[in-house]
Coordinates of C-alpha atoms in Angstrom, one line a residue:
M206 CA -2.1 -8.0 -20.3
K207 CA 0.9 -7.7 -22.6
E208 CA -0.9 -5.2 -24.8
L209 CA -2.0 -3.3 -21.7
F210 CA 1.4 -3.0 -20.4
S211 CA 2.9 -2.0 -23.8
K212 CA 0.7 1.1 -23.8
Y213 CA 2.9 2.3 -20.7
E214 CA 6.1 1.2 -22.5
I215 CA 6.5 -1.9 -20.3
D216 CA 7.6 -5.1 -22.2
I217 CA 6.5 -8.4 -20.6
S218 CA 7.0 -11.9 -21.9
S219 CA 4.4 -14.5 -22.4
S220 CA 5.8 -16.6 -19.5
Q221 CA 5.7 -13.6 -17.3
E222 CA 2.2 -12.9 -18.2
E223 CA 1.4 -16.5 -17.2
M224 CA 3.1 -15.9 -13.8
L225 CA 1.1 -13.0 -13.2
K226 CA -2.1 -14.9 -13.8
S227 CA -1.0 -17.6 -11.4
Y228 CA -0.3 -15.0 -8.8
Y229 CA -3.6 -13.5 -9.3
D230 CA -5.1 -17.1 -8.7
L231 CA -3.1 -17.4 -5.5
L232 CA -4.2 -13.9 -4.5
L233 CA -7.8 -14.8 -4.8
S234 CA -7.4 -18.1 -3.1
W235 CA -5.6 -16.7 0.0
N236 CA -7.9 -13.5 0.1
E237 CA -10.8 -16.0 1.2
K238 CA -9.2 -16.6 4.5
M239 CA -7.4 -13.4 5.2
N240 CA -7.7 -9.6 3.8
L241 CA -5.0 -9.1 1.3
T242 CA -6.8 -6.8 -1.1
S243 CA -10.4 -5.4 -1.7
I244 CA -9.9 -5.4 -5.4
T245 CA -10.6 -9.0 -6.6
T246 CA -11.8 -9.0 -10.3
Y247 CA -9.2 -10.0 -12.7
D248 CA -9.3 -6.7 -14.8
E249 CA -9.1 -4.5 -11.8
V250 CA -6.2 -6.4 -10.3
V251 CA -4.3 -6.2 -13.5
L252 CA -4.9 -2.5 -13.8
K253 CA -4.8 -1.2 -10.2
H254 CA -2.1 -3.8 -8.8
F255 CA -0.1 -5.3 -11.5
L256 CA 0.2 -2.5 -13.9
D257 CA 0.5 0.1 -11.2
S258 CA 3.4 -1.8 -9.6
A259 CA 5.1 -2.1 -12.9
L260 CA 5.1 1.6 -13.7
L261 CA 8.7 1.8 -12.5
L262 CA 9.7 -0.2 -15.5
S263 CA 8.3 2.0 -18.0
S264 CA 11.0 3.1 -20.5
S265 CA 9.9 6.9 -19.7
V266 CA 11.2 6.5 -16.2
S267 CA 15.0 7.0 -16.5
E268 CA 15.8 6.3 -12.8
S269 CA 14.7 2.8 -13.1
G270 CA 17.7 2.0 -15.3
L271 CA 19.7 0.6 -12.3
K272 CA 22.5 -2.0 -12.7
S273 CA 21.3 -5.4 -13.8
D274 CA 21.9 -7.0 -10.4
A275 CA 20.3 -4.3 -8.3
K276 CA 19.4 -5.1 -4.9
V277 CA 15.8 -4.0 -4.2
L278 CA 13.7 -3.7 -1.1
D279 CA 9.9 -3.3 -0.8
V280 CA 9.0 -1.7 2.5
G281 CA 5.4 -2.9 3.5
S282 CA 5.0 -5.2 0.8
G283 CA 1.5 -6.5 1.9
A284 CA 0.1 -8.8 -0.9
G285 CA 3.5 -8.0 -2.8
F286 CA 2.8 -4.9 -4.4
P287 CA 4.9 -3.6 -6.0
G288 CA 7.7 -5.9 -5.1
M289 CA 6.5 -9.4 -6.2
V290 CA 5.4 -7.9 -9.7
L291 CA 8.8 -6.3 -10.0
A292 CA 10.6 -9.7 -9.0
I293 CA 8.5 -11.3 -11.7
L294 CA 9.3 -8.8 -14.4
K295 CA 12.9 -8.2 -13.4
P296 CA 14.4 -11.6 -12.5
E297 CA 17.9 -10.2 -12.7
W298 CA 17.0 -8.0 -9.6
K299 CA 17.5 -9.4 -6.2
M300 CA 14.4 -8.5 -4.4
V301 CA 13.6 -8.5 -0.6
L302 CA 9.9 -8.2 0.6
L303 CA 9.5 -6.7 4.1
D304 CA 6.1 -6.9 5.9
S305 CA 5.3 -6.5 9.7
L306 CA 2.5 -9.3 9.5
N307 CA 3.5 -13.0 9.4
K308 CA 0.6 -14.1 7.7
R309 CA 1.2 -11.9 4.7
V310 CA 4.9 -13.2 4.6
D311 CA 3.3 -16.7 4.6
F312 CA 1.4 -15.7 1.5
L313 CA 4.3 -14.0 -0.1
N314 CA 6.6 -17.2 0.5
E315 CA 3.6 -19.3 -1.2
V316 CA 3.9 -17.2 -4.2
I317 CA 7.6 -17.4 -4.2
G318 CA 7.4 -21.1 -4.1
K319 CA 4.4 -21.8 -6.6
L320 CA 6.2 -19.6 -9.1
S321 CA 9.7 -20.9 -8.5
L322 CA 11.2 -17.4 -8.0
N323 CA 14.7 -17.6 -6.9
N324 CA 15.4 -14.0 -6.9
V325 CA 13.1 -12.9 -4.2
T326 CA 13.0 -13.3 -0.4
A327 CA 10.2 -12.3 1.9
I328 CA 11.1 -11.3 5.7
H329 CA 9.1 -10.6 8.6
G330 CA 9.7 -7.6 10.5
R331 CA 9.1 -3.8 11.3
A332 CA 11.1 -1.5 9.2
E333 CA 12.3 0.4 12.1
D334 CA 13.9 -2.7 13.6
V335 CA 15.2 -4.2 10.3
A336 CA 16.9 -0.9 9.4
R337 CA 19.2 -1.3 12.4
D338 CA 20.4 -4.5 11.0
D339 CA 23.8 -4.1 9.5
N340 CA 22.9 -6.6 6.7
H341 CA 20.1 -4.2 5.5
R342 CA 21.0 -0.7 6.8
E343 CA 22.1 1.5 3.8
S344 CA 22.5 -1.6 1.6
F345 CA 19.8 -1.4 -1.2
D346 CA 20.2 0.2 -4.6
L347 CA 16.4 0.7 -4.7
V348 CA 13.7 1.0 -2.2
V349 CA 10.1 1.0 -2.9
S350 CA 6.8 1.4 -1.0
R351 CA 3.2 1.5 -2.2
A352 CA 0.0 2.4 -0.3
V353 CA 1.7 2.3 3.1
A354 CA 1.9 5.6 4.8
D355 CA 2.2 9.5 4.3
M356 CA 5.4 10.7 2.9
S357 CA 6.9 12.0 6.2
L358 CA 6.5 8.7 7.8
L359 CA 7.6 6.7 4.7
L360 CA 10.7 8.6 4.4
E361 CA 12.0 7.8 8.0
L362 CA 11.1 4.1 7.4
C363 CA 12.7 3.8 3.9
I364 CA 15.7 6.3 3.6
P365 CA 17.8 4.3 6.2
F366 CA 17.8 1.3 3.7
V367 CA 19.1 3.3 0.7
N368 CA 22.8 3.2 -0.2
D369 CA 24.8 6.0 -1.2
D370 CA 24.1 5.6 -4.9
G371 CA 20.4 4.5 -4.4
Y372 CA 16.9 5.7 -4.8
F373 CA 13.9 5.5 -2.6
V374 CA 10.8 5.4 -5.0
S375 CA 7.3 6.2 -3.3
Y376 CA 4.2 5.2 -5.2
K377 CA 1.7 8.1 -4.8
G378 CA -1.7 9.5 -6.0
P379 CA -2.8 13.1 -7.0
K380 CA -2.1 14.6 -3.7
Y381 CA 1.5 13.8 -3.8
K382 CA 2.7 17.4 -3.8
D383 CA 0.9 18.3 -0.7
E384 CA 2.7 15.2 1.1
L385 CA 5.9 16.3 -0.3
S386 CA 5.6 19.8 1.0
S387 CA 4.6 18.5 4.4
A388 CA 7.7 16.3 4.4
A389 CA 10.3 19.1 4.0
H390 CA 11.3 18.7 7.7
A391 CA 11.7 14.8 7.4
L392 CA 13.9 15.3 4.3
S393 CA 16.2 17.8 6.2
E394 CA 16.4 15.7 9.3
L395 CA 17.2 12.4 7.2
N396 CA 19.6 14.3 4.8
A397 CA 17.7 13.3 1.7
K398 CA 16.1 15.1 -1.2
C399 CA 13.5 14.6 -3.8
V400 CA 15.3 14.4 -7.2
S401 CA 12.4 13.9 -9.5
D402 CA 9.0 12.4 -10.2
S403 CA 7.3 10.5 -13.0
S404 CA 3.5 10.9 -13.6
F405 CA 1.0 8.6 -15.3
D406 CA -2.6 8.6 -16.3
L407 CA -3.7 5.0 -15.3
F408 CA -7.0 5.2 -17.1
G409 CA -8.4 8.2 -15.3
V410 CA -6.3 7.7 -12.1
D411 CA -3.4 9.9 -11.4
R412 CA -0.3 8.0 -10.3
T413 CA 3.1 9.4 -9.6
L414 CA 6.5 7.8 -8.7
V415 CA 8.5 10.2 -6.5
F416 CA 12.1 9.7 -6.5
F417 CA 14.2 10.4 -3.5
E418 CA 18.2 9.9 -2.8
R419 CA 20.5 10.6 0.2
D420 CA 22.0 13.9 0.3
G421 CA 24.6 13.5 3.2
I422 CA 25.3 11.0 6.1
L423 CA 22.2 9.3 7.5
P424 CA 22.0 10.4 11.2
D425 CA 22.4 7.3 13.6
R426 CA 19.2 8.1 15.4
Y427 CA 17.0 7.3 12.5
P428 CA 14.7 5.5 12.3
R429 CA 13.5 5.8 15.8
R430 CA 12.1 3.0 17.7
A431 CA 9.2 0.8 16.4
G432 CA 5.9 2.7 16.5
I433 CA 7.4 6.2 17.4
P434 CA 7.6 7.3 13.6
A435 CA 4.0 6.7 13.3
K436 CA 2.8 8.4 16.5
R437 CA 5.2 11.5 16.0
P438 CA 6.1 11.8 12.3
L439 CA 8.9 14.1 11.4

């Protein structure tokens, strides 16, 4: 795993590698009683979940050089990708994993406990509701989301969490430019802009990290009530 990660300019320690292996074991165990992932073989999980999640930490991604105590939110964390992987590899970051399904939050809390992670918290809730909480709204240095929704919907769910100097990073595949083009209205409505992208060839699979930042005051009306953004994307 260390050798594989190093090919993408990501350094991990032996202890972090062992933690990721323990995470894999827990993922497999819980996957027998609930659907966390359709990818289950060790090599595929390492490549398609762990490494993919960690691409943000590649030295070629300049925007990931946040302050050491960065406050980070993973929206729609699911089985913990990318947030749990980032929490393991960046113990100095303060990570919050948000998911709308209680059973997935239970799994995340199990991982947190078994790996003795003291820099990460898992919370249950919908992004539309949590973004209205003053403790979370516009309070994160970095917001990430992977395999959750189309760009227009993601922007409304994620931008309200980003602070004045922060970024929202969307993990996307080869069609990200089409999604970005369709999201022009959402960016305008949310006073946000795309500032850069970083693309990777993940052994024949195109992956891109798309960086957004606020470009003005976030309108009070966003995000709209739970369920509305998905029914009527901006």
